[in-house]
PDB file of C-alpha atoms in Angstrom:
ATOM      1  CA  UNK N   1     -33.884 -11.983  15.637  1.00 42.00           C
ATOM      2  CA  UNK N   2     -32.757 -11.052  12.088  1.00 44.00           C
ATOM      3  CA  UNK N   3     -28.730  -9.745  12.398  1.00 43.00           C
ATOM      4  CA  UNK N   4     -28.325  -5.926  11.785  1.00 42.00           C
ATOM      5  CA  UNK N   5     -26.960  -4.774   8.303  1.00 42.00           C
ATOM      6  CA  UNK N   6     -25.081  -2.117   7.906  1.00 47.00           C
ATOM      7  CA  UNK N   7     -23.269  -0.011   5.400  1.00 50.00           C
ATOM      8  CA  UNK N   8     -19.629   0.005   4.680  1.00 55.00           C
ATOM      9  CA  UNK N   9     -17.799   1.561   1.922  1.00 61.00           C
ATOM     10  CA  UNK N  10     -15.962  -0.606  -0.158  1.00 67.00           C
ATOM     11  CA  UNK N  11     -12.539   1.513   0.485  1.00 70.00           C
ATOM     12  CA  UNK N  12     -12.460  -0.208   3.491  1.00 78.00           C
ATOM     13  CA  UNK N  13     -13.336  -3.741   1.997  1.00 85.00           C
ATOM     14  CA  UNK N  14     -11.639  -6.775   1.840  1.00 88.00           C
ATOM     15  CA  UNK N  15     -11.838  -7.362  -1.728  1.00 90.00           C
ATOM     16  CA  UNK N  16      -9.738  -3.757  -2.408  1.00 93.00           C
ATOM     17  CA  UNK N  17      -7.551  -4.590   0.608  1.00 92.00           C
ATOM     18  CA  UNK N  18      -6.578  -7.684  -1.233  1.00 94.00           C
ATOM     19  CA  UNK N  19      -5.496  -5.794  -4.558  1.00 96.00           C
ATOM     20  CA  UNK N  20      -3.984  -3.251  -2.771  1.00 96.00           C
ATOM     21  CA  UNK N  21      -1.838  -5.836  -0.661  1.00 95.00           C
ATOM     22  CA  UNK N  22      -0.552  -7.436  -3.957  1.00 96.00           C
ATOM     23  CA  UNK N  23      -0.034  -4.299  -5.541  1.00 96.00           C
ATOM     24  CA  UNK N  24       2.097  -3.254  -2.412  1.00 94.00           C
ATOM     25  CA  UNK N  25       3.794  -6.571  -2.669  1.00 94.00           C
ATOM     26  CA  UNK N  26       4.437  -6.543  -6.054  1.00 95.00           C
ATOM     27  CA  UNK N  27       6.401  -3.232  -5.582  1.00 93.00           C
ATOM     28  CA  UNK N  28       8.461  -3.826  -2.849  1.00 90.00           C
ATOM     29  CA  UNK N  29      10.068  -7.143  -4.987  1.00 93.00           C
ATOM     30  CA  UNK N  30      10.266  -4.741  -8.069  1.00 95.00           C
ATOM     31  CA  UNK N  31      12.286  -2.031  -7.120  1.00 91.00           C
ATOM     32  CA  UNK N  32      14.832  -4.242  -5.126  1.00 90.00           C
ATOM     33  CA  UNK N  33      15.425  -6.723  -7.708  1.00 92.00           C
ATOM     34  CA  UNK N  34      14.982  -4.470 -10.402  1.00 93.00           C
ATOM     35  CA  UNK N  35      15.962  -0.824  -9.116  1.00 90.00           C
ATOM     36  CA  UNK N  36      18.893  -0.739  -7.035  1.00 82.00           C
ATOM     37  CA  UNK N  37      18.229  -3.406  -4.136  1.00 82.00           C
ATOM     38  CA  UNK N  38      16.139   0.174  -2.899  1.00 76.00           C
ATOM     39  CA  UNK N  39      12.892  -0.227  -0.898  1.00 75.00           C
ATOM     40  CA  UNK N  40      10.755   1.910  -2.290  1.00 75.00           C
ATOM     41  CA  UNK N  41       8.093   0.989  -0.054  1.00 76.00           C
ATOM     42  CA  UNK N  42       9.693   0.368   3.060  1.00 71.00           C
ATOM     43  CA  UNK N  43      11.682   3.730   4.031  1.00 78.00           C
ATOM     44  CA  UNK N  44      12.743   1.873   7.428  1.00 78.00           C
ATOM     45  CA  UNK N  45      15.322   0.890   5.584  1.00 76.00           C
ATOM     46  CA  UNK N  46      16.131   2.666   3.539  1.00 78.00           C
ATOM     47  CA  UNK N  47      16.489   5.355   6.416  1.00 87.00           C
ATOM     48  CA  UNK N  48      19.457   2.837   7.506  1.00 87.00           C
ATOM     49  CA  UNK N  49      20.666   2.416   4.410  1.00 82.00           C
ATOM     50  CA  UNK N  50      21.118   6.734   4.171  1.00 87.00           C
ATOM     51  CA  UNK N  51      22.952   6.546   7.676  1.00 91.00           C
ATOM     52  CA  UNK N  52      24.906   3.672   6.847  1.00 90.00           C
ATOM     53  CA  UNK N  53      26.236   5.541   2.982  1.00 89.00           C
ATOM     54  CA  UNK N  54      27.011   8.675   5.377  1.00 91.00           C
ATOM     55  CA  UNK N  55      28.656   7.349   7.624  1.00 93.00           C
ATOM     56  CA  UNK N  56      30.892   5.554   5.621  1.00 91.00           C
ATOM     57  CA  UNK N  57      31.229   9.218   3.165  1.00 89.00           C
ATOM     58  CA  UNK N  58      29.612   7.482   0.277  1.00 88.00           C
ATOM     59  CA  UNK N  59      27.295  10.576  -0.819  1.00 87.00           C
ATOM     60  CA  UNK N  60      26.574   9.736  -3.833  1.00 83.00           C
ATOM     61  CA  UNK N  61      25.377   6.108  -2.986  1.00 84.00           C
ATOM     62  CA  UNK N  62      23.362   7.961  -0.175  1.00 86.00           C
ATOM     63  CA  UNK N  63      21.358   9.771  -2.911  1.00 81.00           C
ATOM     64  CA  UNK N  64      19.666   6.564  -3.818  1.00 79.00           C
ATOM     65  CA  UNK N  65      18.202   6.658  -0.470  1.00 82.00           C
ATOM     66  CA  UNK N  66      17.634  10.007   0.295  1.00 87.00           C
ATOM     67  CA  UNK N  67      15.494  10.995  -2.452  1.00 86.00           C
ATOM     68  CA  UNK N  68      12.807   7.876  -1.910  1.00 85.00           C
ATOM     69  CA  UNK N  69      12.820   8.932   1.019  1.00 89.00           C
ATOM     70  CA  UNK N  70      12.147  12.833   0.019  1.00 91.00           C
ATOM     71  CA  UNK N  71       9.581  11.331  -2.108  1.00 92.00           C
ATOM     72  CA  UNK N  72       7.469   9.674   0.009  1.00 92.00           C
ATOM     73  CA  UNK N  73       7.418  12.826   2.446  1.00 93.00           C
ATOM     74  CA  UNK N  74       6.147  14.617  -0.347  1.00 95.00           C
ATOM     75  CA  UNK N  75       3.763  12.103  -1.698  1.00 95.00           C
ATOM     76  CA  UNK N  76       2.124  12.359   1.910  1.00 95.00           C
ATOM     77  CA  UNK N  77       1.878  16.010   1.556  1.00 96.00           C
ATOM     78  CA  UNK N  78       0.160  16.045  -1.888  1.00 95.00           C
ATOM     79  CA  UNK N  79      -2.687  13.552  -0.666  1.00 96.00           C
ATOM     80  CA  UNK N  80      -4.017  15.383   1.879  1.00 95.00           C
ATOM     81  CA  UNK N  81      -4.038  18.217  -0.213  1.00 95.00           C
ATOM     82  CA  UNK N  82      -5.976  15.592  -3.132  1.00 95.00           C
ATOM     83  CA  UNK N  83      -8.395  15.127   0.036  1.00 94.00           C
ATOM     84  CA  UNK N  84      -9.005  18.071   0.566  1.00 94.00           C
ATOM     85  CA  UNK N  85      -9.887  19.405  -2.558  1.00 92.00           C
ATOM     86  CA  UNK N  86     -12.099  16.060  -3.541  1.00 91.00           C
ATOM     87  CA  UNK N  87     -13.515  14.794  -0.491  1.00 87.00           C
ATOM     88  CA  UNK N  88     -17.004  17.054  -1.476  1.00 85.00           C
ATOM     89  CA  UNK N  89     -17.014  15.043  -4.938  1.00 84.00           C
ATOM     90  CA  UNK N  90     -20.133  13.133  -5.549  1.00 80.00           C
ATOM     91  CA  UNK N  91     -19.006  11.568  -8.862  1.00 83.00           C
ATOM     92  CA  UNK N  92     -15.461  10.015  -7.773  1.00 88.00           C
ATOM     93  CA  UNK N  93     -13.849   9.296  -3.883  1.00 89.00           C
ATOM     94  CA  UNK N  94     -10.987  11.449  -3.513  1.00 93.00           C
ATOM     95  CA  UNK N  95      -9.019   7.905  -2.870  1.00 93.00           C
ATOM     96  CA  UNK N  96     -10.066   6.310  -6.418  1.00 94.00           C
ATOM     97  CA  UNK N  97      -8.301  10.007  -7.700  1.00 95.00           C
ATOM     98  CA  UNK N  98      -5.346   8.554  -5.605  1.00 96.00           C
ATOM     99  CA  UNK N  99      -5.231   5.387  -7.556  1.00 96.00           C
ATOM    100  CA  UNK N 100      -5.662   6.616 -10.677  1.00 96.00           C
ATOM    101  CA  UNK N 101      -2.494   8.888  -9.628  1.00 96.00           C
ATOM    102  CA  UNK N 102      -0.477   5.696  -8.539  1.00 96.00           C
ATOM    103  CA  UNK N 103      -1.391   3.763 -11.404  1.00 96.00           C
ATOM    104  CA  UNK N 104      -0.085   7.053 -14.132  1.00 97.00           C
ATOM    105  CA  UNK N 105       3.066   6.845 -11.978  1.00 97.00           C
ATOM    106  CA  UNK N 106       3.934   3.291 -12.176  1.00 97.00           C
ATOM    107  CA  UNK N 107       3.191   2.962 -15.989  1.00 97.00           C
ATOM    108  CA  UNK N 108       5.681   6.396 -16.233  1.00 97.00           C
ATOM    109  CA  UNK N 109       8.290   4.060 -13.830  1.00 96.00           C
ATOM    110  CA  UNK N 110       8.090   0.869 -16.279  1.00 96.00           C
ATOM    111  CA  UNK N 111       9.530   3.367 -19.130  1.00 97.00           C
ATOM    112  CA  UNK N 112      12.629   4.644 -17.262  1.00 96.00           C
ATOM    113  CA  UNK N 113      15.941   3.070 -18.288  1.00 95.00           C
ATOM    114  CA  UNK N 114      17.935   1.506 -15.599  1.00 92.00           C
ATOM    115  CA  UNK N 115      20.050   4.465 -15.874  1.00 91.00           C
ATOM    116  CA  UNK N 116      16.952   6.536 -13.933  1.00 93.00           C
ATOM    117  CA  UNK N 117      16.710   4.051 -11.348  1.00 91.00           C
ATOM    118  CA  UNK N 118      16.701   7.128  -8.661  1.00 88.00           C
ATOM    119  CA  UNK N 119      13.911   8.559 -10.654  1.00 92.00           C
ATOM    120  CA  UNK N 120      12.234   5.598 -10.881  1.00 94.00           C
ATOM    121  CA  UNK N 121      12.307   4.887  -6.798  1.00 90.00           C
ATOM    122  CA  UNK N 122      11.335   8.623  -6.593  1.00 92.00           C
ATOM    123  CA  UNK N 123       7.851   7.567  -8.067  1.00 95.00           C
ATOM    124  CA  UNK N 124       6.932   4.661  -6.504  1.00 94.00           C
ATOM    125  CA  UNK N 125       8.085   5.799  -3.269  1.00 92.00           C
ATOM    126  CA  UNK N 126       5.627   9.034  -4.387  1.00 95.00           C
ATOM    127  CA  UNK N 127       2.926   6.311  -4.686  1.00 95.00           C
ATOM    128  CA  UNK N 128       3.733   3.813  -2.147  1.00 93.00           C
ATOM    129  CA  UNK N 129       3.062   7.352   0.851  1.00 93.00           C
ATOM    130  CA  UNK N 130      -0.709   7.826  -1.499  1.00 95.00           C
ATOM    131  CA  UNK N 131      -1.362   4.661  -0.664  1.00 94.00           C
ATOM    132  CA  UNK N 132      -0.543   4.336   2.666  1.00 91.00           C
ATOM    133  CA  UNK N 133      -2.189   7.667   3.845  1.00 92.00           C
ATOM    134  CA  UNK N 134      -5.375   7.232   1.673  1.00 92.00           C
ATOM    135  CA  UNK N 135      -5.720   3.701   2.812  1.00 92.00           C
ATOM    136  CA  UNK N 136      -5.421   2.882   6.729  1.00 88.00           C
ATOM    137  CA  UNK N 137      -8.146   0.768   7.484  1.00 86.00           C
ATOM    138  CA  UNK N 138      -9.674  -2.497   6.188  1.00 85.00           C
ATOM    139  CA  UNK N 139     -12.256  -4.810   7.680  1.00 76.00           C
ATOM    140  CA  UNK N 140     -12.683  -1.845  11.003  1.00 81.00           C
ATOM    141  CA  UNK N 141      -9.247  -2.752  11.238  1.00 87.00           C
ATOM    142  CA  UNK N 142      -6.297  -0.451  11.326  1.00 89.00           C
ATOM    143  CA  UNK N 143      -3.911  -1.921   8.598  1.00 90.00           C
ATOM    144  CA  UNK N 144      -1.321  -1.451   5.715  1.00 88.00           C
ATOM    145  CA  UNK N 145      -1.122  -2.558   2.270  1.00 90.00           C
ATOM    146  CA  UNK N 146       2.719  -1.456   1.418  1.00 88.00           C
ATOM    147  CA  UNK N 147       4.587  -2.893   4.524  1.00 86.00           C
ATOM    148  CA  UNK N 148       3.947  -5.771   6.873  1.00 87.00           C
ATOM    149  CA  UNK N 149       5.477  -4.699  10.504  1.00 87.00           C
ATOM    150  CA  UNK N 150       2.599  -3.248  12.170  1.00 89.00           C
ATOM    151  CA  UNK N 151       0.142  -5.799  10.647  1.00 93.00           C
ATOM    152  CA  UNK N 152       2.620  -8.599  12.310  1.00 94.00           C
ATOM    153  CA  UNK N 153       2.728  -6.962  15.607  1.00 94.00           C
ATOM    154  CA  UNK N 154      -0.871  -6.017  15.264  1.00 94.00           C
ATOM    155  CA  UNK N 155      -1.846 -10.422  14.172  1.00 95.00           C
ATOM    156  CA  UNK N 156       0.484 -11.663  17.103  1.00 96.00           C
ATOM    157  CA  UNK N 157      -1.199  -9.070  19.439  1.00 96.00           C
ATOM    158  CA  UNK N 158      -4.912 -10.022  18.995  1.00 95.00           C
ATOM    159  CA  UNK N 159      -3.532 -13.836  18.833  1.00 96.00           C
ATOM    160  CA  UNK N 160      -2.137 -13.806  22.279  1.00 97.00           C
ATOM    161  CA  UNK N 161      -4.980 -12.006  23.709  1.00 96.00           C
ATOM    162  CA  UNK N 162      -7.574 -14.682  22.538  1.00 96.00           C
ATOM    163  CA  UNK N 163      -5.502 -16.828  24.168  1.00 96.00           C
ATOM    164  CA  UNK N 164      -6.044 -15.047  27.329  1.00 96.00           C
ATOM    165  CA  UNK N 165      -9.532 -14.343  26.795  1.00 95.00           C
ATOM    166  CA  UNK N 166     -11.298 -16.871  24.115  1.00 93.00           C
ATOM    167  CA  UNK N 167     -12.925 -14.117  22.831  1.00 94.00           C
ATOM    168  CA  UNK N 168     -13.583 -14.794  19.181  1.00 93.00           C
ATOM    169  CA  UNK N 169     -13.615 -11.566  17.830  1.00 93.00           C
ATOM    170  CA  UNK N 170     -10.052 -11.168  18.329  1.00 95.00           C
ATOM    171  CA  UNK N 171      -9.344 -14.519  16.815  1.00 94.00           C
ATOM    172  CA  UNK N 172     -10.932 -13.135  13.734  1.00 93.00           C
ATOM    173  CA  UNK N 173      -9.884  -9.928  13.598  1.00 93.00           C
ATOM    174  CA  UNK N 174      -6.128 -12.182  14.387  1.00 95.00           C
ATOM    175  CA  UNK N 175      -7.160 -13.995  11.363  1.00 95.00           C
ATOM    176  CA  UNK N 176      -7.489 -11.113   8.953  1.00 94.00           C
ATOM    177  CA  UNK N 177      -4.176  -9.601   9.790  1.00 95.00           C
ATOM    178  CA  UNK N 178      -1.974 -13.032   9.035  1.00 96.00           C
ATOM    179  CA  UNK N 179      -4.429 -13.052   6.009  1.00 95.00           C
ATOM    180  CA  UNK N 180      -3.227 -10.017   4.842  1.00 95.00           C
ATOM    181  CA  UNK N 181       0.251 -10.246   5.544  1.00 95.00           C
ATOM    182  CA  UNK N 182      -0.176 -13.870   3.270  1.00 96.00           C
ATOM    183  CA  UNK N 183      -0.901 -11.563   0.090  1.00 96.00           C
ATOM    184  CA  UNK N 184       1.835  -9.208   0.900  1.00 96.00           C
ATOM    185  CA  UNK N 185       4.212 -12.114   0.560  1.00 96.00           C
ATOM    186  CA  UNK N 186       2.176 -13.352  -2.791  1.00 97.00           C
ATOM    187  CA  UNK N 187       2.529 -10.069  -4.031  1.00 96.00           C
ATOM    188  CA  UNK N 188       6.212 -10.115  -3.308  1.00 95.00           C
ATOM    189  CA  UNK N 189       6.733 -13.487  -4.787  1.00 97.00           C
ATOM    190  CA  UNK N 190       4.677 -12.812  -8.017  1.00 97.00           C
ATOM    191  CA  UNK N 191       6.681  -9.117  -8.392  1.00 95.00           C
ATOM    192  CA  UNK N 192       9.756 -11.166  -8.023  1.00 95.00           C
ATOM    193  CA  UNK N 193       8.951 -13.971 -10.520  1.00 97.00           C
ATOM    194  CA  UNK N 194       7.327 -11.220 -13.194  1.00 97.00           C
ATOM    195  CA  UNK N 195      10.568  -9.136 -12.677  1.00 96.00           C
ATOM    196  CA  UNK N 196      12.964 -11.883 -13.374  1.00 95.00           C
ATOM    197  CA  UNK N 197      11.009 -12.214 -16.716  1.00 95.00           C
ATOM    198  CA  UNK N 198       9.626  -8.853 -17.797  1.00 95.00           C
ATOM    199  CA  UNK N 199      12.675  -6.433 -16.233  1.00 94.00           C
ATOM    200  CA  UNK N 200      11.528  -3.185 -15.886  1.00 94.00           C
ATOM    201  CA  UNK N 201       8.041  -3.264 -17.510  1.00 96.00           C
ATOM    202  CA  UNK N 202       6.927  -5.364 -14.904  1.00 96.00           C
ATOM    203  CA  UNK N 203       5.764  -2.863 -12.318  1.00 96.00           C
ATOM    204  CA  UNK N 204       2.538  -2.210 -14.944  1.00 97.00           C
ATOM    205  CA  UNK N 205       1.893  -5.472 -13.224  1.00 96.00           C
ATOM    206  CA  UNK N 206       1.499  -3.541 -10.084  1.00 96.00           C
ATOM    207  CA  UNK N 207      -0.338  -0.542 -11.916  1.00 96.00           C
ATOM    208  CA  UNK N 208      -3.154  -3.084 -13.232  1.00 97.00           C
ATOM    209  CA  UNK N 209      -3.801  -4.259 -10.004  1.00 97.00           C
ATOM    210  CA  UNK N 210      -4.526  -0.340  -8.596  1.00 96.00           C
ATOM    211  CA  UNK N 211      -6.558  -0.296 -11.369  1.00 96.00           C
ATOM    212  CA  UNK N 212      -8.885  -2.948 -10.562  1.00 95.00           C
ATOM    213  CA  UNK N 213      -8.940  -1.605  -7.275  1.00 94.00           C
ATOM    214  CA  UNK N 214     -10.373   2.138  -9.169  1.00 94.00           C
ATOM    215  CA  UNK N 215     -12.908  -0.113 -10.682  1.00 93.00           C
ATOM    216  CA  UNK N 216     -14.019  -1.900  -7.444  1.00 91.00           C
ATOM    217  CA  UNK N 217     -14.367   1.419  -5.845  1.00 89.00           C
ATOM    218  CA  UNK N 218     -17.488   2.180  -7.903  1.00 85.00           C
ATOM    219  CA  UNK N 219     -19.057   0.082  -5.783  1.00 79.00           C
ATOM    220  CA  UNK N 220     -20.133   2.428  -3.114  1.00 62.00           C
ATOM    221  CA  UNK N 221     -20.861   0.540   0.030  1.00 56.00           C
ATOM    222  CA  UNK N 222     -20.659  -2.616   0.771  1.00 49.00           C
ATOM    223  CA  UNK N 223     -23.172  -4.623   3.275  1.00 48.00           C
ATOM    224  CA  UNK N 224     -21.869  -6.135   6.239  1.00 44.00           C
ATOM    225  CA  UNK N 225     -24.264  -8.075   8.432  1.00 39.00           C
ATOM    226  CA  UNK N 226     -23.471  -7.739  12.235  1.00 34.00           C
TER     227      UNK N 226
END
């Protein structure tokens, strides 16, 4: 018997999970080693960090945290409103409109002076919530390509369960997540080595690598045999 093929669209492929990873990667080393030790993609922390400045009556320190953070609210905001308006389009996805958004941003954040560094958070915390709302799921599998918590709990989870029930599809699916969360931390490690060299034009590292992923997206399904 001849294995079913289906469709799937290539937003939710591998291959555009991968660049999206590195891009995600790539940012998170950036704007701490480069932009005021702020996460720009991982608001966890930064969310400390704002408590922490407060706390101790620093306000102006706690700036650098709370507008990131007002940033990625509002990045969240604008793509469901880019969704809405596009998701009829025949000639472009409403998510490659995303990445061509992200990309515009970070080649705008490779131009600021280190004296912007707030304004230069602001943006890729901006693009960092596009990309996490646009994109949630790779593979059939819930993930994300800016931050590597839930993809950790989500790996260990499926791990310990084929354990318990040698079922191979969750040794797979297992497999994907650590796979993942390996090109986060490529990502990271090529943002930080770029950085160290490059200084503040290096995030147009991270704004090729959305681009390719804008590219692979013309590709409009992908086959998957089952």
């Amino acid at each position: 018997m001849k294995p079913e093929i289906k469709k799937k669209q290539m937003s939710e492929s591998m291959p555009l999970a991968i660049f999206l990873t590195l891009a995600g990667g790539f940012q998170d080393a950036y704007s701490y080693n480069c932009r005021g030790k702020v996460f720009a993609n991982a608001q966890t922390g930064n969310i400390v960090l704002l408590g922490q400045n407060l706390a101790q009556g620093q306000w102006k320190t706690a700036l650098h945290y709370l507008i990131p953070l007002a940033a990625f609210f509002l990045g969240v905001y604008i793509t469901e409103r880019v969704h809405c308006l596009f998701r009829e389009n025949d000639k472009i996805h409403w998510r490659q409109i995303i990445l061509l958004i992200e990309s515009f941003l970070l080649i705008i954040t490779g131009f600021l002076p280190q004296s912007l560094n707030i304004s230069a958070n602001a943006l890729m915390s901006f693009a960092c919530a596009m990309q996490v709302n646009s994109f949630r799921k790779f593979h059939g599998l819930p993930c994300a390509t800016t931050m590597c918590i839930g993809n950790i709990r989500s790996a260990t989870e499926m791990l310990c369960r084929y354990h318990i029930t040698k079922d191979k599809t969750l040794r797979r699916k297992s497999a994907h997540y650590y796979f993942i969360i390996l090109v986060f931390a490529i990502g990271a490690t090529t943002g930080a080595l770029v950085t160290a060299h490059l200084g503040s034009q290096a995030i147009w590292g991270s704004s090729l690598l959305l681009l390719a992923g804008f590219i692979l997206m013309f590709i409009k399904e992908q086959p998957v045999l089952f």
